[in-house]
Amino acid sequence: MRVTVDTAGNLRGVYAPDSGDSLPILLIGSHLDSVPNAGAYDGILGVLMGLALVEGLGGRRMPYAIEVVGFSDEEGTRFGIPFIGSRALTGTLSDAKLLDSKDALGVSVREALMQYCASHPDASDCSLSPNTRAFLEYHIEQGPILESRNLPLGIVSSLVGQSRCRLVFQGSAGHAGTSPMVLRRDALAAAAAWMTRCESIAIEIEGLVATVGQISVEPGGVNVIPGVARCSLDVRHADDSVREQAVEAILREARAMGAQRGVLIEAEEYHSQPAVQLDSAMTLLAEKAVHSSDYQHIRMTSGAGHDAMVIAPHLPTAMIFLRSPGGISHHPDERVLPEDVEAAIQAGLCFLDEFAVFATRKESNQRA
Ligand code: GLV
Ligand code: MN
Ligand code: MN
């Protein structure tokens, strides 16, 4: 494979034994980054699956090239913004204020990429080759459904949309011993009261999930009333209008809580990723491949975000889930069963054969 690291830090390898630059390309991959105290399979398994499929071809020539990609940053752990690697491939990285977003140490995405690229002077351009025809992503399910149905593999038909917000609760710091409770403007107490409302709103709306995963408090002394609390908020639903209305309701609730307690609220939704329906022809191909390998499957909606969401509006995309024992993910106990990986490889090799027909048919349709 010809291997490069591109200007967004994505690791990319092209398998094209025929060396024909004009061949159609099948993109396969997932992400290399992780979350705090993570497991070993979220993302990376999808990159290794791409390599395993190329290896499984044993040098066999296909009528198309395969590009395996390891996306540099999907989780958004460092900058709060997800899908940096895949957005770079689709040319949408420079949208909005994304490149100016900063990490906890004040380093912007732009600066981090420049530093990284300086250590990879042979970095290639990020955008996908115009010959790229389709994308296949493997990923662990990260939930309990496949295990409960006793199935190794699932086919993803859609992915829920997600919003990310930042909130600042600005109260007044003060002495923990001398300030009477009724005279306080405690930023953390206001944030805590809002969080329980957030949970109730999510429970009331079928299919909605809302998570406050980060909170930081200033000045952070054991005997000091919190003056500032900064929180993250992640909201997801399969229906974009339900999600957007829920975000409005949750942020309204924060302002109401602040007004009751004399705490100023700054709230912004800085990321809104619409729900995505995956390509029907590619999804059928993936289903056919699973069946040809004698495995059963179900169609599923993904509650997790994946690079497939970002690529799908640009390329026909399919996604295959592998069962997650115990439904555990974003946790060090995250696992995958070796026999399920074997099933995924077998189905993947069938997929590559099916894709040969698909790609050739598409090419001749395009020429006609
Ligand atoms: C990625 O794992 C996400 O769904 O947040
Ligand atoms: Mn993840
Ligand atoms: Mn992932």
CSV table of N, CA and C and ligand atoms in Angstrom, one decimal, residues 31 33-35 38 42-43 74-75 77 139-140 142 304-306 329-330 334, ligand 2:
chain,number,residue,atom,x,y,z
A,31,HIS,N,-11.9,5.7,12.9
A,31,HIS,CA,-11.0,6.7,13.5
A,31,HIS,C,-10.0,6.1,14.4
A,33,ASP,N,-8.5,8.1,17.0
A,33,ASP,CA,-8.5,8.8,18.3
A,33,ASP,C,-9.5,8.1,19.3
A,34,SER,N,-9.5,8.6,20.5
A,34,SER,CA,-10.2,7.9,21.6
A,34,SER,C,-10.8,8.9,22.6
A,35,VAL,N,-11.4,8.4,23.6
A,35,VAL,CA,-12.0,9.2,24.7
A,35,VAL,C,-11.2,9.0,25.9
A,38,ALA,N,-10.6,5.2,27.7
A,38,ALA,CA,-11.4,4.5,26.7
A,38,ALA,C,-11.1,3.0,26.7
A,42,ASP,N,-13.1,1.0,19.9
A,42,ASP,CA,-13.9,2.1,19.3
A,42,ASP,C,-13.1,2.8,18.3
A,43,GLY,N,-13.4,2.7,17.0
A,43,GLY,CA,-12.7,3.4,16.0
A,43,GLY,C,-11.6,2.5,15.4
A,74,GLU,N,-12.1,11.9,15.6
A,74,GLU,CA,-13.6,11.8,15.4
A,74,GLU,C,-14.3,12.1,16.7
A,75,GLU,N,-13.8,11.8,17.8
A,75,GLU,CA,-14.5,12.0,19.1
A,75,GLU,C,-14.7,13.4,19.5
A,77,THR,N,-12.7,14.9,21.5
A,77,THR,CA,-12.3,15.0,22.9
A,77,THR,C,-11.4,16.2,23.2
A,139,HIS,N,-17.6,-0.8,12.7
A,139,HIS,CA,-17.5,-0.2,14.1
A,139,HIS,C,-18.1,-1.2,15.1
A,140,ILE,N,-17.6,-1.2,16.3
A,140,ILE,CA,-18.3,-1.9,17.4
A,140,ILE,C,-19.7,-1.2,17.6
A,142,GLN,N,-21.3,-0.7,20.4
A,142,GLN,CA,-21.3,0.2,21.6
A,142,GLN,C,-22.6,0.2,22.3
A,304,ALA,N,-24.7,6.3,18.3
A,304,ALA,CA,-23.4,7.0,18.4
A,304,ALA,C,-23.1,7.7,17.1
A,305,GLY,N,-22.3,8.7,17.1
A,305,GLY,CA,-21.9,9.4,15.9
A,305,GLY,C,-20.7,8.6,15.3
A,306,HIS,N,-20.6,8.7,14.0
A,306,HIS,CA,-19.5,8.0,13.3
A,306,HIS,C,-19.0,8.8,12.1
A,329,SER,N,-19.0,0.3,26.1
A,329,SER,CA,-18.1,1.1,25.2
A,329,SER,C,-17.8,2.4,25.9
A,330,HIS,N,-16.8,3.2,25.4
A,330,HIS,CA,-16.3,4.4,26.1
A,330,HIS,C,-15.9,4.0,27.5
A,334,GLU,N,-14.5,-2.4,27.4
A,334,GLU,CA,-15.0,-2.6,26.0
A,334,GLU,C,-14.3,-3.8,25.3
B,2,MN,MN,-16.4,6.8,20.6
